[in-house]
XYZ file of C-alpha atoms in Angstrom:
713
model
C 225.903 -29.221 -175.567
C 226.912 -33.095 -173.581
C 230.224 -34.451 -174.207
C 231.666 -37.835 -173.283
C 234.809 -39.198 -173.523
C 236.088 -42.816 -172.532
C 236.162 -42.347 -168.503
C 232.376 -41.367 -168.641
C 229.748 -39.066 -169.498
C 230.571 -35.123 -168.853
C 228.448 -31.875 -167.791
C 226.637 -29.669 -170.196
C 229.138 -26.672 -170.549
C 228.434 -23.308 -170.339
C 228.209 -20.734 -172.712
C 231.735 -18.880 -172.674
C 231.667 -15.392 -172.895
C 231.692 -13.323 -176.100
C 235.316 -12.056 -175.749
C 236.378 -15.458 -176.034
C 235.447 -15.885 -179.517
C 237.374 -12.921 -180.478
C 240.708 -14.275 -178.611
C 243.615 -16.121 -180.552
C 246.226 -16.691 -178.290
C 248.544 -19.572 -177.881
C 246.937 -23.020 -177.823
C 247.857 -24.700 -174.705
C 248.452 -22.946 -170.952
C 248.574 -24.585 -167.615
C 248.088 -23.752 -163.997
C 252.035 -23.137 -163.763
C 252.059 -20.763 -166.007
C 250.170 -18.389 -164.091
C 250.722 -19.808 -160.065
C 252.683 -17.257 -159.685
C 249.643 -15.129 -159.212
C 248.388 -16.200 -156.081
C 245.638 -14.332 -155.475
C 243.844 -15.804 -158.525
C 245.162 -19.387 -158.074
C 242.990 -20.589 -155.605
C 239.791 -19.345 -157.878
C 240.728 -20.593 -160.685
C 241.249 -24.421 -158.809
C 238.073 -23.521 -157.755
C 236.449 -22.822 -160.831
C 238.416 -26.205 -162.476
C 236.608 -28.409 -159.735
C 233.425 -27.214 -160.320
C 233.445 -26.848 -164.053
C 235.677 -30.155 -165.181
C 236.735 -30.059 -168.747
C 237.028 -32.647 -171.104
C 241.051 -33.199 -172.184
C 240.096 -33.152 -175.587
C 238.472 -30.097 -175.538
C 239.839 -27.085 -177.273
C 239.956 -24.461 -174.457
C 239.551 -21.772 -177.643
C 236.540 -23.394 -179.208
C 233.349 -22.265 -178.948
C 231.093 -24.784 -177.639
C 227.155 -23.983 -177.958
C 224.554 -24.808 -175.273
C 222.510 -27.827 -176.506
C 219.527 -26.116 -175.167
C 219.907 -23.278 -177.658
C 221.990 -23.990 -181.063
C 220.559 -26.126 -183.959
C 222.822 -28.177 -186.419
C 221.600 -26.505 -189.174
C 221.734 -22.547 -187.933
C 224.945 -20.754 -187.236
C 224.907 -18.498 -183.865
C 225.410 -14.590 -184.442
C 229.345 -14.050 -183.431
C 229.599 -10.900 -180.987
C 231.970 -7.744 -182.236
C 235.391 -8.909 -182.908
C 238.188 -6.816 -181.202
C 241.994 -7.036 -181.635
C 244.839 -7.898 -179.182
C 245.605 -4.700 -178.326
C 242.447 -2.618 -177.698
C 242.784 -5.355 -174.863
C 245.888 -4.580 -173.742
C 245.357 -1.173 -173.954
C 242.501 -0.901 -171.644
C 244.098 -3.177 -169.343
C 245.289 -0.277 -167.260
C 242.055 1.626 -167.048
C 239.514 -1.414 -166.089
C 242.226 -2.509 -163.125
C 240.813 -2.363 -159.773
C 242.464 0.384 -157.507
C 243.815 -0.591 -153.707
C 241.557 1.982 -152.308
C 238.612 0.306 -153.513
C 239.073 -3.143 -152.167
C 237.007 -4.335 -150.139
C 238.694 -7.128 -148.256
C 241.825 -4.819 -148.354
C 244.071 -7.610 -149.649
C 247.285 -6.832 -150.267
C 247.869 -6.134 -153.709
C 250.462 -8.290 -155.532
C 252.221 -7.926 -158.754
C 250.317 -9.971 -161.861
C 252.277 -11.401 -164.986
C 249.956 -13.791 -165.981
C 247.782 -12.721 -168.382
C 245.111 -14.723 -167.779
C 245.111 -12.773 -164.367
C 245.125 -9.568 -165.894
C 242.622 -11.040 -168.702
C 240.294 -12.251 -165.278
C 240.910 -8.817 -163.762
C 240.050 -6.645 -166.850
C 236.495 -8.814 -167.415
C 235.288 -7.924 -163.870
C 235.555 -4.564 -164.457
C 234.004 -4.671 -167.731
C 231.483 -6.690 -166.323
C 230.655 -4.020 -164.288
C 230.567 -1.465 -166.953
C 228.034 -3.361 -168.665
C 225.404 -4.869 -165.873
C 225.541 -1.215 -164.500
C 223.354 0.091 -167.349
C 219.528 -1.143 -166.916
C 218.101 -1.397 -169.795
C 214.425 -0.993 -168.803
C 215.388 1.792 -166.842
C 216.264 5.775 -168.014
C 218.429 6.008 -164.843
C 222.106 6.208 -165.473
C 224.783 3.346 -164.933
C 225.326 2.726 -161.259
C 228.936 3.067 -160.578
C 230.679 -0.461 -158.606
C 233.719 0.566 -158.608
C 234.424 0.686 -154.720
C 233.524 -2.884 -154.911
C 234.994 -6.058 -155.307
C 234.164 -9.417 -156.730
C 234.825 -12.346 -153.782
C 236.248 -15.044 -156.072
C 237.205 -15.251 -159.462
C 234.566 -17.630 -160.004
C 231.501 -16.035 -159.113
C 232.470 -12.958 -161.035
C 233.416 -14.636 -164.307
C 229.933 -16.924 -164.432
C 228.490 -13.225 -163.682
C 229.940 -11.370 -166.446
C 228.710 -14.250 -168.796
C 225.304 -14.083 -167.363
C 224.983 -10.870 -167.984
C 226.478 -10.465 -172.020
C 224.615 -13.510 -172.671
C 220.795 -13.815 -174.467
C 219.956 -16.270 -172.679
C 219.510 -14.622 -169.479
C 217.773 -11.460 -170.355
C 214.990 -10.261 -167.524
C 211.603 -8.480 -168.222
C 210.574 -8.763 -164.176
C 210.379 -5.613 -162.254
C 213.576 -4.946 -161.098
C 216.875 -5.934 -162.771
C 218.864 -7.185 -159.604
C 222.635 -8.335 -161.988
C 224.002 -5.443 -160.687
C 223.446 -6.917 -156.688
C 224.817 -10.228 -157.901
C 228.142 -8.965 -158.998
C 228.949 -7.423 -155.686
C 227.453 -10.549 -153.062
C 228.923 -13.878 -152.182
C 227.564 -17.004 -152.920
C 226.509 -16.823 -148.763
C 224.948 -12.935 -149.468
C 222.623 -14.522 -152.344
C 220.332 -15.590 -149.701
C 219.584 -12.207 -149.326
C 219.982 -10.212 -152.279
C 218.014 -7.285 -151.248
C 219.105 -6.477 -148.119
C 221.973 -3.716 -147.692
C 225.869 -5.091 -146.293
C 227.025 -3.775 -143.135
C 230.648 -2.788 -143.625
C 234.081 -5.156 -142.449
C 236.354 -3.145 -140.309
C 236.404 0.527 -141.581
C 235.097 -0.076 -144.891
C 231.580 1.825 -145.380
C 228.748 -0.192 -146.188
C 227.035 -1.932 -149.190
C 223.490 -0.262 -150.180
C 221.722 -1.972 -153.199
C 221.232 0.401 -155.522
C 218.714 -1.808 -157.631
C 216.156 -2.941 -155.724
C 212.371 -2.266 -155.448
C 211.041 -4.736 -157.640
C 208.605 -5.990 -155.396
C 207.184 -2.478 -154.590
C 206.428 -2.114 -158.224
C 204.789 -5.170 -158.168
C 202.465 -4.166 -155.138
C 202.072 -0.813 -156.956
C 200.760 -2.574 -160.144
C 198.365 -4.908 -158.659
C 197.381 -1.848 -156.177
C 196.585 0.249 -158.927
C 194.592 -2.940 -160.993
C 192.561 -3.045 -157.600
C 191.492 0.284 -157.520
C 190.465 0.318 -161.278
C 188.454 -2.836 -160.586
C 186.718 -1.172 -157.457
C 185.529 2.229 -159.461
C 184.416 -0.244 -161.886
C 182.181 -2.085 -158.893
C 180.669 1.482 -157.769
C 179.547 2.855 -160.944
C 175.803 1.247 -159.826
C 175.775 4.195 -157.777
C 173.422 6.775 -158.674
C 174.065 10.400 -159.656
C 172.587 11.720 -156.790
C 174.382 10.178 -154.443
C 177.818 10.631 -156.454
C 176.956 14.755 -156.738
C 176.459 14.994 -152.966
C 179.277 16.613 -152.498
C 178.819 17.040 -148.744
C 178.911 13.562 -148.048
C 181.766 11.304 -147.253
C 180.612 8.735 -149.155
C 182.724 7.380 -152.206
C 185.786 9.507 -151.046
C 189.004 7.977 -151.280
C 191.091 8.664 -148.523
C 195.235 8.986 -147.956
C 196.040 6.756 -145.400
C 198.887 7.461 -143.004
C 201.696 4.997 -142.357
C 199.759 4.044 -139.283
C 196.729 3.077 -141.111
C 198.009 1.408 -144.066
C 198.798 -1.601 -142.468
C 195.018 -1.561 -141.474
C 193.826 -1.530 -145.007
C 195.850 -4.123 -146.332
C 194.435 -6.543 -144.109
C 190.983 -5.616 -145.316
C 189.389 -7.507 -148.019
C 188.794 -6.170 -151.402
C 186.273 -8.381 -152.142
C 183.781 -6.088 -149.662
C 181.711 -3.473 -151.736
C 181.245 -0.573 -149.366
C 178.224 1.119 -149.673
C 175.529 3.886 -148.147
C 173.135 1.605 -146.387
C 170.886 4.840 -145.442
C 170.550 5.471 -149.103
C 169.610 1.882 -150.173
C 167.541 0.645 -147.366
C 164.052 1.686 -146.299
C 163.386 4.264 -144.425
C 161.562 1.796 -141.772
C 165.043 0.100 -141.078
C 167.196 2.812 -141.270
C 165.782 4.223 -138.497
C 165.831 0.580 -136.924
C 169.393 0.425 -136.878
C 170.086 4.467 -135.807
C 167.784 3.858 -133.045
C 170.383 1.947 -131.431
C 172.977 5.111 -131.396
C 172.880 7.257 -128.314
C 173.154 10.983 -128.756
C 176.583 11.782 -129.224
C 176.610 8.875 -131.797
C 173.467 10.230 -133.268
C 174.759 13.760 -133.431
C 178.032 12.153 -135.304
C 175.497 10.566 -137.774
C 173.794 13.744 -138.713
C 177.101 15.162 -140.036
C 177.584 12.586 -142.734
C 175.888 13.824 -144.966
C 172.115 15.343 -145.676
C 170.686 12.277 -146.698
C 171.622 11.071 -142.877
C 170.897 14.191 -141.707
C 167.433 13.749 -142.634
C 166.913 10.413 -140.971
C 168.572 11.374 -137.368
C 165.448 13.942 -137.434
C 163.223 11.570 -137.129
C 161.887 11.524 -133.511
C 161.113 7.454 -133.341
C 165.380 7.309 -133.425
C 165.328 9.720 -130.238
C 162.690 8.381 -128.333
C 164.055 4.718 -128.753
C 167.391 6.244 -127.854
C 166.045 8.099 -125.087
C 164.039 4.993 -123.571
C 166.960 3.096 -123.613
C 169.976 4.800 -122.174
C 167.627 6.823 -119.707
C 165.383 4.597 -118.160
C 167.792 2.199 -116.463
C 168.551 2.479 -112.954
C 170.636 1.558 -109.868
C 168.302 -0.666 -107.404
C 165.077 -0.623 -109.175
C 163.121 -4.024 -110.246
C 162.062 -2.694 -113.654
C 163.462 0.251 -115.983
C 162.116 3.721 -115.119
C 158.115 4.276 -116.073
C 157.514 7.173 -118.515
C 154.908 9.191 -116.354
C 156.539 8.387 -112.848
C 158.166 11.831 -111.917
C 161.497 10.050 -112.724
C 162.446 12.629 -115.576
C 161.001 10.396 -118.094
C 158.158 12.497 -119.307
C 155.019 11.100 -120.469
C 154.089 9.902 -123.768
C 152.317 11.865 -126.247
C 152.176 12.657 -129.737
C 154.128 15.588 -131.120
C 156.646 15.214 -128.241
C 160.554 16.383 -129.690
C 162.353 13.566 -128.385
C 165.861 15.348 -129.685
C 165.313 18.346 -127.129
C 164.138 16.143 -124.541
C 167.416 14.051 -125.084
C 169.683 17.147 -125.163
C 167.875 18.684 -121.807
C 168.322 15.403 -119.857
C 172.218 15.005 -120.830
C 172.755 18.924 -119.681
C 171.201 17.926 -116.643
C 173.068 14.582 -116.239
C 176.242 16.328 -116.528
C 175.322 19.020 -114.336
C 175.018 15.832 -111.567
C 178.634 14.838 -112.746
C 181.132 17.559 -112.825
C 180.181 19.907 -110.073
C 177.217 22.181 -108.052
C 175.777 23.912 -110.429
C 172.758 24.069 -109.028
C 170.405 27.312 -108.397
C 169.757 27.801 -104.695
C 166.418 29.112 -103.700
C 165.090 29.480 -100.205
C 161.532 29.059 -99.280
C 160.362 31.081 -96.252
C 157.231 30.843 -94.353
C 157.289 28.303 -91.484
C 157.892 29.297 -88.111
C 160.088 27.201 -86.487
C 162.068 24.264 -87.155
C 160.865 22.484 -90.278
C 161.529 18.329 -89.348
C 160.174 16.482 -92.375
C 159.400 17.296 -96.176
C 158.479 14.936 -99.075
C 157.793 16.653 -102.847
C 157.298 15.916 -106.787
C 157.335 17.919 -109.883
C 154.504 19.414 -108.568
C 154.429 20.542 -105.009
C 156.595 19.920 -101.973
C 154.645 18.816 -98.433
C 156.915 20.025 -95.341
C 155.989 19.362 -91.431
C 157.465 21.592 -88.572
C 157.417 21.839 -85.029
C 155.310 25.018 -85.730
C 152.303 21.967 -85.892
C 151.649 22.826 -89.563
C 151.364 21.183 -92.745
C 152.458 23.032 -95.704
C 151.908 22.327 -99.166
C 154.124 24.483 -102.009
C 153.865 24.937 -105.735
C 156.756 23.705 -106.863
C 156.588 25.248 -110.332
C 155.592 28.857 -108.687
C 156.933 28.532 -105.346
C 154.424 29.647 -103.319
C 152.554 28.429 -100.295
C 149.384 27.304 -100.960
C 147.965 25.332 -98.045
C 148.387 25.668 -94.697
C 146.850 22.780 -92.137
C 147.035 22.917 -88.397
C 145.185 23.721 -85.125
C 142.989 26.205 -85.058
C 144.676 28.299 -82.671
C 147.747 28.300 -84.942
C 146.084 28.731 -88.288
C 143.945 31.618 -87.190
C 146.621 33.513 -85.853
C 147.798 36.587 -88.387
C 151.341 35.905 -87.706
C 151.186 32.461 -89.396
C 150.324 35.168 -92.829
C 152.095 38.495 -91.915
C 154.934 39.744 -90.423
C 155.088 42.680 -87.776
C 154.771 45.051 -91.043
C 151.845 43.278 -92.882
C 153.867 41.854 -95.096
C 153.471 38.220 -96.291
C 156.078 35.944 -94.429
C 155.365 33.278 -97.535
C 158.095 34.201 -100.306
C 160.853 33.098 -102.318
C 164.357 34.142 -101.663
C 167.894 33.661 -103.284
C 171.425 33.616 -101.703
C 171.019 37.468 -101.624
C 168.111 37.507 -99.566
C 166.234 39.200 -102.333
C 161.873 38.604 -101.869
C 160.254 36.863 -105.153
C 157.275 34.946 -105.049
C 155.205 35.952 -102.136
C 152.152 34.395 -101.161
C 149.344 34.542 -98.688
C 148.141 30.477 -98.448
C 144.677 29.201 -97.447
C 145.124 28.059 -94.038
C 142.351 25.269 -92.825
C 141.804 23.261 -89.530
C 140.240 20.360 -89.539
C 138.210 18.634 -86.100
C 141.601 15.704 -86.323
C 144.883 17.292 -86.315
C 147.683 17.056 -84.645
C 148.615 19.092 -81.171
C 152.453 19.099 -81.381
C 155.263 18.887 -83.934
C 155.166 17.613 -87.439
C 157.973 14.878 -86.909
C 157.315 12.771 -89.990
C 155.251 12.178 -93.023
C 155.003 10.427 -96.305
C 152.233 10.599 -99.058
C 151.202 9.739 -102.732
C 148.270 9.663 -105.124
C 145.846 9.135 -102.473
C 147.048 9.369 -98.581
C 149.041 11.083 -96.905
C 149.943 10.198 -93.169
C 151.796 12.483 -90.781
C 153.409 11.445 -87.408
C 153.789 13.525 -84.736
C 154.903 13.976 -81.039
C 151.225 13.532 -79.564
C 152.510 10.067 -80.374
C 149.253 9.617 -83.020
C 149.298 9.968 -86.888
C 146.736 11.199 -89.017
C 145.678 9.552 -92.602
C 144.335 12.156 -95.126
C 142.420 12.080 -97.761
C 144.275 13.253 -100.770
C 142.109 13.530 -103.665
C 139.199 15.063 -101.402
C 141.652 18.461 -100.397
C 143.999 16.896 -97.614
C 140.819 16.181 -95.456
C 141.384 13.726 -92.618
C 140.608 10.261 -92.405
C 141.456 8.674 -89.663
C 143.937 8.843 -86.682
C 146.524 5.763 -85.537
C 147.066 5.726 -81.971
C 148.614 2.953 -80.021
C 152.103 4.181 -79.450
C 153.010 5.571 -76.008
C 155.582 8.053 -76.963
C 156.279 10.568 -80.163
C 156.250 9.371 -83.376
C 159.577 9.389 -85.095
C 159.399 7.878 -88.394
C 156.851 6.053 -90.857
C 156.523 4.319 -93.705
C 154.026 2.655 -96.349
C 152.774 0.798 -98.902
C 149.726 -0.300 -100.654
C 149.295 -2.588 -97.742
C 150.478 -1.849 -94.512
C 151.094 1.663 -92.473
C 154.370 1.290 -90.873
C 155.274 3.373 -87.344
C 158.211 3.667 -85.119
C 158.663 5.463 -81.768
C 160.461 6.552 -79.154
C 158.797 3.851 -77.222
C 160.897 1.503 -78.525
C 158.303 0.067 -80.801
C 157.187 -0.254 -84.446
C 153.423 -0.294 -84.788
C 152.094 -1.974 -88.184
C 148.852 -1.091 -89.399
C 146.395 -2.068 -92.251
C 146.018 0.766 -94.529
C 142.330 0.430 -95.382
C 141.254 -0.125 -92.160
C 143.696 1.643 -89.676
C 143.618 -1.457 -87.450
C 146.353 -2.354 -85.571
C 148.075 -5.585 -86.869
C 151.247 -6.288 -85.323
C 153.619 -4.316 -83.001
C 157.416 -5.196 -83.167
C 159.761 -5.432 -80.085
C 163.222 -5.768 -79.923
C 164.847 -2.437 -80.101
C 166.292 -1.298 -76.660
C 166.212 1.952 -77.890
C 164.151 4.407 -79.183
C 163.206 4.009 -83.501
C 164.186 6.727 -84.750
C 163.864 5.554 -88.822
C 161.826 2.878 -90.283
C 161.875 1.300 -94.177
C 159.605 -0.859 -95.867
C 160.144 -2.915 -99.171
C 157.318 -5.971 -99.605
C 157.022 -7.571 -96.479
C 159.946 -6.355 -95.078
C 160.791 -4.189 -92.774
C 164.322 -1.795 -91.838
C 164.821 -0.196 -88.710
C 167.497 1.403 -86.614
C 167.554 2.587 -83.517
C 169.488 4.734 -80.412
C 171.015 1.137 -79.305
C 173.450 1.071 -82.303
C 172.187 -1.556 -84.416
C 170.035 -2.203 -87.683
C 167.467 -4.908 -87.976
C 165.483 -6.229 -90.568
C 161.630 -7.395 -89.725
C 159.482 -9.725 -91.139
C 155.739 -8.412 -91.349
C 153.801 -11.735 -91.978
C 155.820 -12.863 -88.645
C 156.987 -9.927 -87.130
C 160.104 -11.653 -85.908
C 163.812 -10.350 -86.980
C 165.112 -11.931 -89.464
C 168.744 -10.341 -89.216
C 170.846 -7.773 -87.646
C 173.460 -5.464 -88.978
C 175.959 -4.683 -86.105
C 178.941 -2.372 -86.770
C 178.026 1.235 -85.646
C 179.803 2.276 -82.593
C 177.156 5.112 -81.429
C 173.190 5.756 -81.494
C 171.688 5.737 -85.220
C 169.565 8.350 -86.002
C 168.713 7.084 -89.732
C 168.133 4.554 -92.425
C 167.040 3.300 -95.933
C 166.257 0.679 -98.127
C 166.930 0.886 -101.786
C 163.594 -0.264 -103.929
C 164.738 -3.378 -104.714
C 165.064 -4.247 -101.298
C 169.353 -5.131 -101.704
C 170.762 -2.465 -100.227
C 170.363 -0.734 -97.037
C 172.039 2.604 -95.571
C 172.483 3.750 -91.823
C 173.818 6.463 -90.847
C 174.190 8.072 -86.694
C 176.178 9.879 -83.987
C 178.941 8.250 -85.174
C 179.484 10.020 -88.050
C 179.671 7.212 -90.461
C 177.467 6.150 -93.158
C 177.363 2.484 -93.625
C 175.695 0.677 -96.698
C 174.619 -2.834 -95.947
C 174.238 -6.347 -98.214
C 170.536 -6.958 -96.714
C 170.486 -10.649 -97.981
C 174.269 -11.621 -96.150
C 173.962 -8.891 -93.700
C 177.786 -8.025 -94.958
C 178.728 -4.331 -94.690
C 180.223 -3.770 -98.219
C 180.966 -0.078 -97.817
C 182.158 2.263 -95.331
C 182.193 6.110 -95.649
C 183.247 8.659 -93.319
C 181.007 11.130 -94.209
C 180.775 14.217 -91.418
C 182.118 15.805 -88.947
C 178.806 15.840 -86.743
C 175.986 13.524 -86.385
C 174.534 12.207 -89.755
C 170.883 13.404 -88.916
C 168.972 11.957 -92.632
C 169.908 9.531 -95.506
C 168.103 8.975 -99.167
C 168.900 6.761 -101.482
C 168.169 7.946 -104.946
C 167.553 4.103 -106.823
C 167.201 5.061 -109.846
C 170.446 7.110 -109.864
C 172.300 5.700 -107.404
C 173.258 8.598 -105.614
C 172.848 8.745 -101.730
C 171.999 12.676 -99.982
C 173.526 13.174 -96.598
C 172.530 15.805 -94.117
C 174.195 16.311 -90.792
C 174.295 18.689 -87.766
C 177.225 20.167 -89.091
C 175.047 21.860 -91.848
C 176.331 20.234 -94.730
C 174.500 18.312 -97.439
C 176.447 15.870 -99.313
C 176.251 13.284 -102.441
C 177.877 9.978 -102.826
C 178.035 7.476 -105.053
C 176.262 4.201 -103.999
C 178.498 2.199 -106.245
C 181.721 3.400 -105.168
C 181.603 5.523 -101.820
C 183.142 8.492 -103.420
C 181.712 11.554 -102.223
C 179.967 13.086 -105.357
C 179.187 16.895 -103.969
C 178.920 18.679 -101.167
C 176.933 22.079 -100.300
C 178.706 22.891 -97.072
C 176.759 25.504 -94.795
C 174.018 26.323 -97.067
C 171.930 25.911 -93.783
C 172.106 28.228 -91.033
C 172.014 25.095 -88.804
C 170.995 21.389 -88.397
C 169.932 19.716 -91.239
C 166.904 17.572 -90.699
C 165.732 15.877 -93.549
C 167.144 15.967 -97.461
C 166.120 14.382 -100.540
C 166.684 14.216 -104.319
C 164.888 13.179 -107.407
C 166.608 13.529 -110.954
C 166.372 17.124 -110.743
C 166.537 18.857 -107.255
C 167.831 18.254 -103.763
C 165.413 19.487 -101.237
C 166.697 19.827 -97.477
C 165.017 21.620 -94.105
C 166.851 22.338 -90.962
C 166.602 24.086 -87.246
C 166.231 27.254 -89.228
C 162.812 27.080 -90.346
C 163.429 27.718 -94.355
C 163.331 25.073 -97.335
C 166.240 24.874 -99.347
C 165.491 23.910 -103.258
C 169.149 23.238 -105.157
C 167.780 23.282 -108.845
C 170.037 21.413 -111.227
C 168.133 22.303 -114.385
C 167.732 25.660 -113.639
C 168.115 27.633 -116.994
C 168.801 24.232 -118.877
C 167.024 24.435 -122.292
C 163.351 22.387 -122.381
C 164.219 21.365 -118.849
C 160.001 21.400 -118.770
C 159.913 18.680 -121.015
C 161.394 16.132 -118.798
C 158.065 16.298 -116.538
C 155.357 13.686 -116.772
C 152.154 14.613 -117.244
C 149.853 15.891 -114.117
C 147.478 12.849 -113.059
C 144.749 15.286 -111.205
C 144.482 18.661 -109.429
C 143.554 18.837 -105.924
C 140.493 20.660 -105.224
C 140.475 22.283 -101.988
C 139.995 25.594 -100.220
C 142.848 26.326 -101.888
C 141.388 25.919 -104.921
C 143.391 23.547 -107.312
C 146.941 21.952 -106.083
């Protein structure tokens, strides 16, 4: 209630504790009557300062709060206890010295009011220790001692007042009795111990956790209602992971709390049209598709769609390192011709296994083809055939699938000899063998000689679907018509020394020679268009990309030429000895060169900068091949080693040491094989696709078969 005096208005008086209703002692009490109780004097003075009482008020009068009392309704009184009952229990309610947290020196107290304050604190502990909302036993707080009499008195009053009952989660009244006003800012945190005193651990925490648990239960109930629209068939899919509530670990719980509960999660495969499901899943690679197929039976059925695997394969397996366009199906680069009814999942699996073998190590089956009588200087191959040129003056065509020699082209004095087909014991000299020298796949090829033929070693060759061009030590080149059974069309003659290398495209044929010149010919007519001069030593290699030629020479230099002008565009200097080979990437961005200094250098064709140096071999590097699709660089050396490097990093990926008995003269590769030739008259096939399931599905369809004296090739 609000009281006032002549001096001014006073505060609303708090409701005294119920014990004040039952005590009837002396009517007056002054500070001097208990000033000897030093331990309580300061607190009492502080209390009186904060809550001044009117001078006319009776201290034992029961005041009522204006907020709850009405003039016509009498407030019920508390239980009446006698004076003796209180005095008898003072000894039991007193706080022992050993429980004094602050270790104050106990002082004797003769003031009844001081004892009464201590008794009220102890009584309050017993009251607030019992949680009316919980079945847990009351917490014993006897080891704690209130900081001030004022705070203990008010908390005791609040605990016994009907106006201060709470209905929220977690009752913190027990904690409020033991913390000082400064500690009340963090009521749910432990209080460190002081000196030798133990820390104070709260016993009545957890209100926020209970509230959070209740909210989570409500959310789960709401989520279950939202899932009722799912069909019965989906809910009965016991093999599916859809709709299963996972128990999160501690590390995952934080992530789950951040998720928006308003997001509805559903199986999009089950509700979208199949065409859209296929479009979505086609963006996954093989490993992701296999994982998706394990989600449920429905997902497994959708993942089996061949359109998904075809689109994924064509996206993942047609990218290239240095070509202007992705790999086109049916071009012999490991992307098969698209035909109806193809099992693209098996095709993808076969290609994945093949690529893995290229990465993890030399898991290739070695096969040797025998038949040449002398060193094999050059070769080229595709999925169907291998064509080789040798010092024995012959060109031989081999079947890639059967590993048999089908055709031998050479001068009549060579091909008419019996020794070109049989050994002295009458056995065929053309056969395949493994590393154990076991003979397999023997063959007796057809031999043929044309009026236009080479009279010396075949040093270089190249073919496409229409023509085969060969260069020889007789300083000439011969152009053959492939479709007519490899019949000669014309001879290219202008060099004055051996033709060491050649290259051609749809318009030009380019040849280089020991006579230190480069000749440019018209492909259709065979007319000489230009002769390029600039090297001071034998030109050992040439490559052609568009209207640009790259060449290397024994003069240590690599040159870039323009066909139209016939002039040098750029010169690449850095090698310290003569060069034996050079290669141009298909997009014309990179040039690789090597030679007697045992180093492989990779150049930027646009800037002339040497972007990478590779310490490759122990002897002269005789052969280089850039696989512009995979980015692999194949090298062969006089040290009899064949190595595979990464064009991007320069790192060595694979090494095949001493697979030839002597110098390696030529080495090339495609998506599946490395094929090399050397001074020993054998062709080495390193097949990474051997024993890979369905590896044949990666092959392109044959565009045509060539009819010749040997039949169809």
